[in-house]
Coordinates of C-alpha atoms and ligand atoms in Angstrom, one line a residue:
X1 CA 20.8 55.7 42.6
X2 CA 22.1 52.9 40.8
X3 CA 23.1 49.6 42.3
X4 CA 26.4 49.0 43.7
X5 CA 28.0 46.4 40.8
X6 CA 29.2 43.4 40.7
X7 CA 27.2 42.1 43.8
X8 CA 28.0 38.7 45.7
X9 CA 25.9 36.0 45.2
X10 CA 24.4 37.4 41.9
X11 CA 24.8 36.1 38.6
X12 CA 25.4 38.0 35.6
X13 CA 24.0 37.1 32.4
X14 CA 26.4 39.4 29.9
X15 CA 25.7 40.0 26.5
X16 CA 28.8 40.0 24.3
X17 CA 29.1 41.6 20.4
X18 CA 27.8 39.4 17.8
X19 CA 30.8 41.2 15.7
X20 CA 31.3 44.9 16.1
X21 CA 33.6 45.1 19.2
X22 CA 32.5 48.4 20.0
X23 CA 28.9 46.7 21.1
X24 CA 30.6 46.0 24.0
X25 CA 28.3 48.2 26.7
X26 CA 30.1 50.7 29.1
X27 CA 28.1 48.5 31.8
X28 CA 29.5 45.3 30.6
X29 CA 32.8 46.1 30.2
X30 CA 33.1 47.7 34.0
X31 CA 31.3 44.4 35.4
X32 CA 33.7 42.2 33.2
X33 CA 36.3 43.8 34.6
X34 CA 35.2 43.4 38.2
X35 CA 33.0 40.3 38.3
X36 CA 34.8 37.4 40.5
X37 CA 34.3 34.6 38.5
X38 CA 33.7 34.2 34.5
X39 CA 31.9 31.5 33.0
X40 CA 32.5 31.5 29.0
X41 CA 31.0 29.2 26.6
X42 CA 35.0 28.9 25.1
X43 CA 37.5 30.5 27.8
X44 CA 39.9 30.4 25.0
X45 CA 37.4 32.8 22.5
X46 CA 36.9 34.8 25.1
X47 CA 40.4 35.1 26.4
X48 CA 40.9 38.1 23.8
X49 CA 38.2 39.8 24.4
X50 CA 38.5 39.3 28.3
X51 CA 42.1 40.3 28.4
X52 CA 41.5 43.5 26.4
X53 CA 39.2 44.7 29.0
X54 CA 41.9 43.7 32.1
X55 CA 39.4 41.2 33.5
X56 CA 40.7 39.9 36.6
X57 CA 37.9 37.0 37.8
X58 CA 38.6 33.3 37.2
X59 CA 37.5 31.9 34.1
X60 CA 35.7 28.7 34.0
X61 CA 34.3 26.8 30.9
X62 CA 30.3 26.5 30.8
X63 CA 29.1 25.0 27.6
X64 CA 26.6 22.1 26.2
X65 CA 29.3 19.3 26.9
X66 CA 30.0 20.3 30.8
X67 CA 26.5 21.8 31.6
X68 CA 26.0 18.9 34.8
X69 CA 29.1 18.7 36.0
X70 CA 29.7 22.5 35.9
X71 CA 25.9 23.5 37.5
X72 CA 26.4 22.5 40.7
X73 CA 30.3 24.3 41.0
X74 CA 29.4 27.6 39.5
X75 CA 26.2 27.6 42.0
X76 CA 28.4 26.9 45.0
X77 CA 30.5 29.6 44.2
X78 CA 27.3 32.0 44.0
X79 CA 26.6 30.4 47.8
X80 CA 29.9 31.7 48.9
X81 CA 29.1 34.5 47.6
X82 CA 31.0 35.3 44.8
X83 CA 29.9 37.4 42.0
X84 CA 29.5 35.0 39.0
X85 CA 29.3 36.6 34.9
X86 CA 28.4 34.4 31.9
X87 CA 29.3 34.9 28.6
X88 CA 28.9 32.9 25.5
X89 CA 31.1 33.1 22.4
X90 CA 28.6 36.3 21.1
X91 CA 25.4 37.4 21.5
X92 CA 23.1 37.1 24.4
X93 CA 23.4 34.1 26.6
X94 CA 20.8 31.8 26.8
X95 CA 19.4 32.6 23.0
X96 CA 20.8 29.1 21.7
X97 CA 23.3 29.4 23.7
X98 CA 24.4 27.9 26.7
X99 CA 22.5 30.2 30.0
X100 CA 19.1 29.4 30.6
X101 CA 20.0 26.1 32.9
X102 CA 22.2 28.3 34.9
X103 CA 19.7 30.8 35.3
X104 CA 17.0 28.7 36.2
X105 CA 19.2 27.1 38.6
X106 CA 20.5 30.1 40.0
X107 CA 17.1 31.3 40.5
X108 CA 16.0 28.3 41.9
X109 CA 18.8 28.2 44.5
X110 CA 17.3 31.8 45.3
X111 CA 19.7 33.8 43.7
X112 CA 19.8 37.2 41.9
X113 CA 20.0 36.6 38.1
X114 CA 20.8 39.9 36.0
X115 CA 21.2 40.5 32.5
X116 CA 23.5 43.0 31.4
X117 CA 21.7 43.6 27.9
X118 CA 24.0 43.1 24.6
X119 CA 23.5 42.5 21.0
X120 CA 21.5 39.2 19.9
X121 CA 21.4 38.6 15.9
X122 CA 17.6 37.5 16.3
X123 CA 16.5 40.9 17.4
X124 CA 19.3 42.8 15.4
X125 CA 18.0 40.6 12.0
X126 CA 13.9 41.3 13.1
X127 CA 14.1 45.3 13.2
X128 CA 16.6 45.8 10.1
X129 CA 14.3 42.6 7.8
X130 CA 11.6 45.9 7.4
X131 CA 9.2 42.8 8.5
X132 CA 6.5 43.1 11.2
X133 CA 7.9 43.1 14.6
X134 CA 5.2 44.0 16.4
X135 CA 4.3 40.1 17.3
X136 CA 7.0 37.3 16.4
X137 CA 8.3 34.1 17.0
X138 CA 12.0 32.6 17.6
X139 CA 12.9 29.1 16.4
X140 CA 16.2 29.4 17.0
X141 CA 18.0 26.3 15.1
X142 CA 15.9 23.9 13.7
X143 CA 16.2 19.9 14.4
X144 CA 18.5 19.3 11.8
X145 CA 17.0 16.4 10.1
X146 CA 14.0 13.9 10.4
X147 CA 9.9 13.9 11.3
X148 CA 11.0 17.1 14.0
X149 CA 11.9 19.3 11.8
X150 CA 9.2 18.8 9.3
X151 CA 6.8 19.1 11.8
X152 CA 8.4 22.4 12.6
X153 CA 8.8 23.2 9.1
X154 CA 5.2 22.9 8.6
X155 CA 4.0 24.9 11.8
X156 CA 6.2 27.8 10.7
X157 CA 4.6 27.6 7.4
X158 CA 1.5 28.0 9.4
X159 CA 2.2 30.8 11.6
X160 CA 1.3 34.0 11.0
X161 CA 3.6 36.1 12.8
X162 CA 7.3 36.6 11.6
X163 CA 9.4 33.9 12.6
X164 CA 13.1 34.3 13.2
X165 CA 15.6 31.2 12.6
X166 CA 19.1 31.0 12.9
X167 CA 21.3 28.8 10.5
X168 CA 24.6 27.8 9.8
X169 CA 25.9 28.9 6.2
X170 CA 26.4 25.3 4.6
X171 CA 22.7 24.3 6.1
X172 CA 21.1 27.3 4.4
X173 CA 20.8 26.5 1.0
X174 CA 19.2 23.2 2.1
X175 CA 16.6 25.5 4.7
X176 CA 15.6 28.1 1.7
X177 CA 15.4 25.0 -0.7
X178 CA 12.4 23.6 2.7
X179 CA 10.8 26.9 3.0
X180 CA 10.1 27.1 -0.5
X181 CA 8.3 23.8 -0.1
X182 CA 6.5 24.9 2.5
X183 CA 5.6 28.4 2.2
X184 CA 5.8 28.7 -1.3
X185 CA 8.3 31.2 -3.6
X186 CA 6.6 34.4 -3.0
X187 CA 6.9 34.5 1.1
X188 CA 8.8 37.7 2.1
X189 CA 12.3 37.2 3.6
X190 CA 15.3 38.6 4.3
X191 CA 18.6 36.4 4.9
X192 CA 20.6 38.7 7.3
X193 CA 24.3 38.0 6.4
X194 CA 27.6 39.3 8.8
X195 CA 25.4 41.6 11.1
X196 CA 27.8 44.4 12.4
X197 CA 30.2 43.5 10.3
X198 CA 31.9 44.9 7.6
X199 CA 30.3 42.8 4.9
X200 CA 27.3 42.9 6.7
X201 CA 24.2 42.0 3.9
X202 CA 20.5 41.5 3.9
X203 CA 19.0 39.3 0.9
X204 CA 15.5 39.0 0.1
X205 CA 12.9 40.2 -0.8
X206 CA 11.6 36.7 -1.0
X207 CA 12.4 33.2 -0.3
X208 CA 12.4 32.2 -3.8
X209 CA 14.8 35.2 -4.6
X210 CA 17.0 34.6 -1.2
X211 CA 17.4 31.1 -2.6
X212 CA 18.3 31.7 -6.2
X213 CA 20.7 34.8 -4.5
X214 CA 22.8 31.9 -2.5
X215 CA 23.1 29.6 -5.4
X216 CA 24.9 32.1 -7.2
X217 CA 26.9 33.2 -4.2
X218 CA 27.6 30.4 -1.9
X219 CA 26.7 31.2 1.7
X220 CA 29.4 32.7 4.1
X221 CA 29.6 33.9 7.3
X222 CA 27.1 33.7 10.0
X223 CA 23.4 34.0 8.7
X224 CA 20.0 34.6 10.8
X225 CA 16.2 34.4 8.7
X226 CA 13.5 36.5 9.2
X227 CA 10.7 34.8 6.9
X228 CA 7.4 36.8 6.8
X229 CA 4.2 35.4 8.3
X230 CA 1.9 33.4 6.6
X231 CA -1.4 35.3 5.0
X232 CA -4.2 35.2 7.7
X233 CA -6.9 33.0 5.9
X234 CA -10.3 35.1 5.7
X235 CA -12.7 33.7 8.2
X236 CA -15.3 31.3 7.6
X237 CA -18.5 32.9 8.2
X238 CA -20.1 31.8 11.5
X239 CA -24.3 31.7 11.6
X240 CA -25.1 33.3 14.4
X241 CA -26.9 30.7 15.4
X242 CA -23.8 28.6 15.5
X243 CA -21.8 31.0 17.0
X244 CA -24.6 31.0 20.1
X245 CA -24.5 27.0 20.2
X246 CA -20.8 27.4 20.2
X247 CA -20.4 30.3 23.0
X248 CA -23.7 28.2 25.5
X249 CA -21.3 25.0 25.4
X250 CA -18.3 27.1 26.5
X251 CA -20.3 28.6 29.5
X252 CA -22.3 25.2 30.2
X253 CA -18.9 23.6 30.4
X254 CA -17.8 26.5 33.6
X255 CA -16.7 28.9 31.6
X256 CA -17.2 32.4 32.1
X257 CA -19.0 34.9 29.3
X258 CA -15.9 36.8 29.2
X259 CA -13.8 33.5 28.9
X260 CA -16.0 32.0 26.3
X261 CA -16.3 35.1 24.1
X262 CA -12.5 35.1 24.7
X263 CA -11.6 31.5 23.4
X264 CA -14.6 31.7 20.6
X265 CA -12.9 34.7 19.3
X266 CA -9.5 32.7 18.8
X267 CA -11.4 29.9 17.6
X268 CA -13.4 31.8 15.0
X269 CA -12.6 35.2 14.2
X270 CA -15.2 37.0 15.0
X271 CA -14.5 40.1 17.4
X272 CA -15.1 39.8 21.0
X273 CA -17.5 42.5 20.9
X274 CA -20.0 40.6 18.3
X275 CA -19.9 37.7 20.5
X276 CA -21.1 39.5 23.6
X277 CA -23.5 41.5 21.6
X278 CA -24.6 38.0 20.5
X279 CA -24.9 37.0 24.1
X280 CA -26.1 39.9 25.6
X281 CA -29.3 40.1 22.8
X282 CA -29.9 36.6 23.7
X283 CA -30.5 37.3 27.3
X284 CA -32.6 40.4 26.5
X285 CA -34.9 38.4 24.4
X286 CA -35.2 35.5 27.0
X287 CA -39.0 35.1 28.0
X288 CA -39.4 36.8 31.8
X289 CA -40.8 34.8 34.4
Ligands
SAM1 N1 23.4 34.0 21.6 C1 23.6 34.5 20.2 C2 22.7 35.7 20.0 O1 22.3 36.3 21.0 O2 22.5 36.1 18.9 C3 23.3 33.4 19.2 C4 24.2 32.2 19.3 S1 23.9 31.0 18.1 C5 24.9 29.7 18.7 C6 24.8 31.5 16.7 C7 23.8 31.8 15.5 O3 23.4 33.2 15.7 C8 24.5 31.8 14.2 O4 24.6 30.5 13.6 C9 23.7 32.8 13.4 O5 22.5 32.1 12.9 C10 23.3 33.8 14.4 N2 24.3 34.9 14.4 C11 25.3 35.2 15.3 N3 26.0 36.2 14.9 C12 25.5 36.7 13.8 C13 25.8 37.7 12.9 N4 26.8 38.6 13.1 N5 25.1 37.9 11.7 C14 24.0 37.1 11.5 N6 23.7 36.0 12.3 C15 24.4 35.8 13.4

């Protein structure tokens, strides 16, 4: 049987459309509608959407600007106990948006935190991109200028699993312009444009094409990247010698067999399995006493 909803003392974390209104789950809309108290990123953005559904519960402000002052009020209302919803102005709170100090607070203060799951553009742009999805990474917004975001610029260049980014449209010109410094023309990406929305576009198949694309048609509209990984680089060859040294100082140091094959692996490339056939041959061949 399900759980009787909305539940005092329990906070909500409600995922709103990132365009198409019809996102909106059944499941949201009926705790919306009977939730206590609302906290929205912009009480007047959500008014609309709020008074379409006949949401009763207070609505408080919760954003970047009021985050300490607001904390410990929304958490004495979950005390009470009131049932408490968030909302941001789309998406999924807490994905660069305001949520995750409320949540960890709310947890913290040993409440019930539950997501009611919605749209997020990060994981809506990842499976439509075509790119792996089976292991990726979320940057969210980028520091917008100075030695952070190079630094972050250059680790993405690095990584090797498909990183998702989200930009605003007059910064993306300037982000595809950095990637291709980084990663070079040819790294696969697809610049997802108005997703769920009418115009809704993907642009790729490269960065070097996304970027040409945009300075021929200025960006508009909300954008989110999903840039391909970088190549893995083909391992160095490890003696097996050296890769015996290597895994000894590992287990001279405390570690286990298990644990330095493990880290060794990571380190080097080689599989797992070589490295305990490595260790295993050594201990058969070690002279018996
Ligand atoms: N919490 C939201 C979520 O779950 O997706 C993200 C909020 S963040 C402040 C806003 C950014 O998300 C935008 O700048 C854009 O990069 C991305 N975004 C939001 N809606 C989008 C859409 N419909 N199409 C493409 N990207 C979108």
């Amino acid at each position: 049987m399900q759980r009787q909803e909305p539940a005092p003392g329990t906070l909500y974390l409600v995922g709103t459309p990132i365009g198409h209104l019809g996102d909106l789950s059944p499941r949201a809309r009926e705790l919306l509608r009977q939730v206590d108290v609302i906290a929205c990123e912009d009480t007047r953005h959500s008014g609309q959407l709020l008074a379409s559904l006949g949401a009763q519960g207070r609505r408080l402000s919760f954003h970047q600007h009021n985050t300490r002052s607001r904390l410990p009020q929304l958490l004495e209302l979950l005390k009470q106990p009131l049932s408490l919803a968030l909302i941001s102005d789309a998406g999924l709170p807490g994905i660069s948006d305001p949520g995750e100090a409320l949540a960890a607070a709310a947890r913290a203060d040993g409440h019930e935190v539950i997501c009611i799951p919605g749209p997020c553009a990060a994981t809506t742009a990842l499976v439509s991109s075509g790119l792996p999805s089976g292991r990726f990474c979320f940057e969210g917004f980028l520091p917008t200028k100075g030695r952070d975001r190079q630094q972050r610029l250059a680790n993405i260049a690095r990584e090797s699993r498909t990183t998702v980014l989200y930009e605003a449209p007059h910064r993306l010109l300037a982000l595809l312009d950095e990637l291709v410094t980084h990663c070079g023309e040819d790294r696969p990406v697809q610049v997802a444009r108005e997703l769920t929305k009418r115009y809704e576009q993907q642009i790729g198949p490269t960065v070097g094409a996304a970027r040409e694309h945009f300075r021929q048609h200025p960006p508009q509209g909300e954008c989110t990247l999903v840039l391909g990984g970088a190549p893995l680089q083909p391992t160095t060859q490890h003696s097996e010698a050296e890769l015996l040294r290597r895994l000894e100082q590992h287990m001279e140091a405390g570690a286990s067999a298990s644990d330095a094959a493990r880290e060794l692996a990571d380190q080097t490339g080689t599989s797992r399995r070589e490295l305990y056939a490595l260790l295993h041959r050594r201990t058969t061949n070690l002279p018996q006493h």
